[in-house]
mmCIF file of N, CA and C in Angstrom:
data_model
loop_
_atom_site.group_PDB
_atom_site.id
_atom_site.type_symbol
_atom_site.label_atom_id
_atom_site.label_comp_id
_atom_site.label_asym_id
_atom_site.label_seq_id
_atom_site.Cartn_x
_atom_site.Cartn_y
_atom_site.Cartn_z
ATOM 1 N N SER A 16 -77.637 -57.481 -161.986
ATOM 2 C CA SER A 16 -77.552 -58.894 -162.173
ATOM 3 C C SER A 16 -79.264 -58.941 -162.596
ATOM 4 N N ASP A 17 -79.748 -60.232 -163.291
ATOM 5 C CA ASP A 17 -81.203 -60.542 -163.479
ATOM 6 C C ASP A 17 -81.287 -61.145 -162.328
ATOM 7 N N GLN A 18 -80.617 -61.604 -161.426
ATOM 8 C CA GLN A 18 -81.243 -62.224 -160.126
ATOM 9 C C GLN A 18 -81.542 -60.769 -158.955
ATOM 10 N N GLU A 19 -80.815 -59.879 -159.232
ATOM 11 C CA GLU A 19 -80.932 -58.921 -158.054
ATOM 12 C C GLU A 19 -82.482 -58.739 -157.874
ATOM 13 N N LYS A 20 -82.815 -58.501 -156.331
ATOM 14 C CA LYS A 20 -84.176 -58.567 -155.878
ATOM 15 C C LYS A 20 -84.881 -59.493 -156.455
ATOM 16 N N ALA A 21 -84.790 -60.490 -156.630
ATOM 17 C CA ALA A 21 -85.616 -61.417 -157.628
ATOM 18 C C ALA A 21 -86.957 -61.941 -156.773
ATOM 19 N N PHE A 22 -86.736 -62.287 -155.385
ATOM 20 C CA PHE A 22 -87.911 -62.571 -154.539
ATOM 21 C C PHE A 22 -88.859 -61.380 -154.346
ATOM 22 N N ASP A 23 -88.320 -60.241 -154.497
ATOM 23 C CA ASP A 23 -89.184 -59.035 -154.531
ATOM 24 C C ASP A 23 -89.959 -58.749 -155.582
ATOM 25 N N ARG A 24 -89.398 -59.135 -156.786
ATOM 26 C CA ARG A 24 -90.435 -59.234 -158.110
ATOM 27 C C ARG A 24 -91.343 -60.430 -158.516
ATOM 28 N N VAL A 25 -91.519 -61.239 -157.543
ATOM 29 C CA VAL A 25 -92.174 -62.093 -157.956
ATOM 30 C C VAL A 25 -93.847 -61.848 -158.084
ATOM 31 N N LYS A 26 -94.631 -61.965 -159.026
ATOM 32 C CA LYS A 26 -95.880 -61.398 -159.371
ATOM 33 C C LYS A 26 -96.435 -62.316 -158.681
ATOM 34 N N ARG A 27 -97.472 -62.067 -157.673
ATOM 35 C CA ARG A 27 -98.264 -63.077 -157.023
ATOM 36 C C ARG A 27 -99.574 -63.492 -157.681
ATOM 37 N N SER A 28 -100.005 -62.906 -158.999
ATOM 38 C CA SER A 28 -100.965 -63.549 -159.921
ATOM 39 C C SER A 28 -100.242 -64.376 -160.811
ATOM 40 N N TYR A 29 -99.449 -63.775 -161.317
ATOM 41 C CA TYR A 29 -98.477 -65.050 -162.161
ATOM 42 C C TYR A 29 -98.019 -66.319 -161.062
ATOM 43 N N LEU A 30 -97.966 -66.202 -159.843
ATOM 44 C CA LEU A 30 -97.294 -67.235 -159.003
ATOM 45 C C LEU A 30 -98.666 -68.430 -159.052
ATOM 46 N N ALA A 31 -99.728 -67.694 -158.643
ATOM 47 C CA ALA A 31 -100.866 -68.612 -158.515
ATOM 48 C C ALA A 31 -101.730 -69.116 -160.074
ATOM 49 N N SER A 32 -101.009 -68.633 -160.989
ATOM 50 C CA SER A 32 -101.434 -69.088 -162.001
ATOM 51 C C SER A 32 -100.432 -70.235 -162.396
ATOM 52 N N VAL A 33 -99.063 -70.055 -162.403
ATOM 53 C CA VAL A 33 -98.502 -71.133 -162.498
ATOM 54 C C VAL A 33 -98.419 -72.717 -161.668
ATOM 55 N N LEU A 34 -98.796 -71.819 -160.422
ATOM 56 C CA LEU A 34 -99.195 -73.419 -159.599
ATOM 57 C C LEU A 34 -100.526 -74.116 -159.801
ATOM 58 N N SER A 35 -101.514 -73.407 -160.179
ATOM 59 C CA SER A 35 -102.592 -74.075 -161.119
ATOM 60 C C SER A 35 -102.435 -74.947 -162.312
ATOM 61 N N ASN A 36 -101.486 -74.360 -163.041
ATOM 62 C CA ASN A 36 -101.005 -74.934 -164.402
ATOM 63 C C ASN A 36 -100.045 -76.094 -163.720
ATOM 64 N N LEU A 37 -99.517 -76.125 -163.003
ATOM 65 C CA LEU A 37 -98.777 -77.419 -162.659
ATOM 66 C C LEU A 37 -99.282 -78.593 -162.137
ATOM 67 N N GLY A 38 -100.825 -78.197 -161.828
ATOM 68 C CA GLY A 38 -101.723 -79.245 -161.427
ATOM 69 C C GLY A 38 -102.401 -79.569 -160.067
ATOM 70 N N LEU A 39 -101.747 -78.417 -159.481
ATOM 71 C CA LEU A 39 -102.176 -78.248 -157.787
ATOM 72 C C LEU A 39 -103.565 -78.036 -157.695
ATOM 73 N N SER A 40 -104.350 -78.631 -156.649
ATOM 74 C CA SER A 40 -105.727 -78.388 -156.727
ATOM 75 C C SER A 40 -106.143 -76.721 -156.073
ATOM 76 N N ASN A 41 -106.608 -76.367 -156.496
ATOM 77 C CA ASN A 41 -107.405 -75.195 -156.170
ATOM 78 C C ASN A 41 -107.424 -74.740 -154.943
ATOM 79 N N ASN A 42 -107.671 -75.474 -153.848
ATOM 80 C CA ASN A 42 -107.535 -75.785 -152.284
ATOM 81 C C ASN A 42 -105.907 -75.516 -151.932
ATOM 82 N N SER A 43 -104.895 -76.397 -152.449
ATOM 83 C CA SER A 43 -103.658 -76.138 -152.652
ATOM 84 C C SER A 43 -102.981 -74.894 -152.921
ATOM 85 N N VAL A 44 -103.499 -74.124 -154.239
ATOM 86 C CA VAL A 44 -103.143 -73.125 -154.550
ATOM 87 C C VAL A 44 -103.590 -71.946 -153.609
ATOM 88 N N ASN A 45 -104.685 -71.906 -152.555
ATOM 89 C CA ASN A 45 -105.429 -71.114 -151.686
ATOM 90 C C ASN A 45 -104.667 -71.133 -150.741
ATOM 91 N N ILE A 46 -104.347 -72.353 -150.274
ATOM 92 C CA ILE A 46 -103.383 -72.277 -148.822
ATOM 93 C C ILE A 46 -101.766 -71.629 -149.361
ATOM 94 N N ILE A 47 -101.303 -72.011 -150.523
ATOM 95 C CA ILE A 47 -100.133 -71.338 -150.477
ATOM 96 C C ILE A 47 -100.430 -69.799 -150.563
ATOM 97 N N MET A 48 -101.151 -69.294 -151.634
ATOM 98 C CA MET A 48 -101.113 -68.049 -151.352
ATOM 99 C C MET A 48 -101.624 -67.217 -150.443
ATOM 100 N N ALA A 49 -102.588 -67.810 -149.603
ATOM 101 C CA ALA A 49 -102.787 -67.377 -148.348
ATOM 102 C C ALA A 49 -101.438 -67.157 -147.378
ATOM 103 N N ILE A 50 -100.392 -67.989 -147.425
ATOM 104 C CA ILE A 50 -99.016 -68.203 -146.837
ATOM 105 C C ILE A 50 -98.373 -66.564 -147.299
ATOM 106 N N VAL A 51 -98.120 -66.706 -149.219
ATOM 107 C CA VAL A 51 -97.772 -65.731 -149.296
ATOM 108 C C VAL A 51 -97.898 -64.126 -149.143
ATOM 109 N N VAL A 52 -99.696 -63.953 -149.218
ATOM 110 C CA VAL A 52 -99.899 -63.083 -149.283
ATOM 111 C C VAL A 52 -100.551 -62.242 -147.758
ATOM 112 N N ASN A 53 -100.207 -62.859 -146.700
ATOM 113 C CA ASN A 53 -100.286 -62.433 -145.349
ATOM 114 C C ASN A 53 -98.953 -62.641 -144.892
ATOM 115 N N ALA A 54 -98.016 -62.207 -145.144
ATOM 116 C CA ALA A 54 -96.682 -62.416 -144.651
ATOM 117 C C ALA A 54 -96.481 -60.821 -144.273
ATOM 118 N N LYS A 55 -95.555 -61.091 -142.928
ATOM 119 C CA LYS A 55 -95.530 -59.735 -141.974
ATOM 120 C C LYS A 55 -94.116 -60.033 -141.776
ATOM 121 N N VAL A 56 -93.111 -58.706 -141.790
ATOM 122 C CA VAL A 56 -91.498 -58.914 -141.849
ATOM 123 C C VAL A 56 -91.269 -57.688 -140.979
ATOM 124 N N LYS A 57 -90.436 -57.615 -140.242
ATOM 125 C CA LYS A 57 -89.735 -56.526 -139.478
ATOM 126 C C LYS A 57 -88.774 -56.086 -140.262
ATOM 127 N N ILE A 58 -88.334 -54.795 -140.467
ATOM 128 C CA ILE A 58 -87.098 -54.613 -140.976
ATOM 129 C C ILE A 58 -86.094 -53.831 -140.441
ATOM 130 N N LEU A 59 -85.040 -54.354 -140.546
ATOM 131 C CA LEU A 59 -83.562 -54.042 -139.800
ATOM 132 C C LEU A 59 -83.296 -52.747 -140.295
ATOM 133 N N VAL A 60 -83.505 -51.365 -139.494
ATOM 134 C CA VAL A 60 -82.753 -50.187 -139.862
ATOM 135 C C VAL A 60 -82.154 -49.142 -139.020
ATOM 136 N N ASN A 61 -80.808 -49.505 -139.357
ATOM 137 C CA ASN A 61 -79.670 -48.781 -138.408
ATOM 138 C C ASN A 61 -79.493 -49.424 -137.238
ATOM 139 N N GLY A 62 -79.666 -50.559 -137.212
ATOM 140 C CA GLY A 62 -79.697 -51.631 -135.952
ATOM 141 C C GLY A 62 -80.929 -51.854 -134.922
ATOM 142 N N HIS A 63 -81.864 -51.369 -135.679
ATOM 143 C CA HIS A 63 -83.258 -51.337 -134.760
ATOM 144 C C HIS A 63 -84.710 -51.834 -135.390
ATOM 145 N N LEU A 64 -84.989 -52.832 -135.061
ATOM 146 C CA LEU A 64 -86.205 -53.218 -135.865
ATOM 147 C C LEU A 64 -87.423 -52.508 -136.044
ATOM 148 N N THR A 65 -88.053 -52.616 -137.192
ATOM 149 C CA THR A 65 -89.315 -52.102 -137.323
ATOM 150 C C THR A 65 -90.557 -52.369 -136.629
ATOM 151 N N ASP A 66 -91.796 -52.029 -136.609
ATOM 152 C CA ASP A 66 -92.970 -52.779 -136.474
ATOM 153 C C ASP A 66 -93.125 -53.621 -137.447
ATOM 154 N N TRP A 67 -94.151 -54.334 -137.055
ATOM 155 C CA TRP A 67 -94.662 -55.226 -138.362
ATOM 156 C C TRP A 67 -94.876 -54.888 -139.352
ATOM 157 N N VAL A 68 -94.655 -55.153 -140.585
ATOM 158 C CA VAL A 68 -94.477 -54.341 -141.614
ATOM 159 C C VAL A 68 -95.387 -55.538 -142.846
ATOM 160 N N HIS A 69 -96.750 -55.238 -143.471
ATOM 161 C CA HIS A 69 -97.363 -56.334 -144.198
ATOM 162 C C HIS A 69 -96.740 -56.210 -145.617
ATOM 163 N N MET A 70 -96.328 -57.119 -146.210
ATOM 164 C CA MET A 70 -95.584 -57.349 -147.432
ATOM 165 C C MET A 70 -96.679 -57.195 -148.410
ATOM 166 N N GLU A 71 -96.380 -56.150 -149.548
ATOM 167 C CA GLU A 71 -97.431 -55.816 -150.304
ATOM 168 C C GLU A 71 -96.972 -56.788 -151.502
ATOM 169 N N THR A 72 -95.794 -56.950 -151.826
ATOM 170 C CA THR A 72 -95.515 -57.647 -152.898
ATOM 171 C C THR A 72 -94.382 -58.509 -153.028
ATOM 172 N N GLY A 73 -94.051 -59.616 -153.642
ATOM 173 C CA GLY A 73 -92.736 -60.378 -154.031
ATOM 174 C C GLY A 73 -93.241 -61.925 -152.793
ATOM 175 N N VAL A 74 -91.879 -62.382 -152.379
ATOM 176 C CA VAL A 74 -92.389 -63.543 -151.682
ATOM 177 C C VAL A 74 -91.198 -63.257 -150.655
ATOM 178 N N PHE A 75 -91.481 -63.600 -149.280
ATOM 179 C CA PHE A 75 -90.612 -63.383 -148.573
ATOM 180 C C PHE A 75 -89.488 -64.755 -148.471
ATOM 181 N N GLN A 76 -88.025 -64.113 -148.142
ATOM 182 C CA GLN A 76 -87.185 -64.832 -148.592
ATOM 183 C C GLN A 76 -86.973 -65.936 -147.533
ATOM 184 N N GLY A 77 -86.997 -65.399 -146.287
ATOM 185 C CA GLY A 77 -87.401 -66.413 -144.865
ATOM 186 C C GLY A 77 -88.212 -67.387 -144.919
ATOM 187 N N ASN A 78 -89.209 -67.501 -145.643
ATOM 188 C CA ASN A 78 -90.292 -68.348 -145.733
ATOM 189 C C ASN A 78 -89.618 -69.796 -146.409
ATOM 190 N N PRO A 79 -90.017 -70.950 -145.916
ATOM 191 C CA PRO A 79 -89.428 -71.746 -146.656
ATOM 192 C C PRO A 79 -90.153 -72.504 -147.698
ATOM 193 N N LEU A 80 -91.107 -71.905 -148.370
ATOM 194 C CA LEU A 80 -91.364 -72.269 -148.942
ATOM 195 C C LEU A 80 -91.094 -71.390 -150.341
ATOM 196 N N ALA A 81 -90.182 -70.512 -150.053
ATOM 197 C CA ALA A 81 -89.823 -69.514 -150.812
ATOM 198 C C ALA A 81 -88.974 -69.978 -152.181
ATOM 199 N N PRO A 82 -87.887 -70.907 -151.565
ATOM 200 C CA PRO A 82 -87.071 -71.390 -152.800
ATOM 201 C C PRO A 82 -87.853 -71.953 -153.610
ATOM 202 N N LEU A 83 -88.831 -72.728 -153.477
ATOM 203 C CA LEU A 83 -89.502 -73.682 -154.105
ATOM 204 C C LEU A 83 -90.165 -72.792 -155.187
ATOM 205 N N LEU A 84 -90.965 -71.546 -154.333
ATOM 206 C CA LEU A 84 -92.073 -70.871 -155.221
ATOM 207 C C LEU A 84 -91.348 -69.870 -155.891
ATOM 208 N N TYR A 85 -90.014 -69.501 -155.743
ATOM 209 C CA TYR A 85 -89.219 -68.481 -156.686
ATOM 210 C C TYR A 85 -88.773 -69.617 -158.213
#
């Protein structure tokens, strides 16, 4: 489906551009992008959590901003 892995496919540069074009101040865009870019997660593999992993792409689904940003 078109929505499969949608949060994983959000391009951060595009997201920043859209936020700016919506009229958010540079400071607001920078704060939001800092939250998105600095996200770290643990992954559940066979019932065990991994160490913290830095997210390189996308938007973390557990982040309260994620639905709004998507």
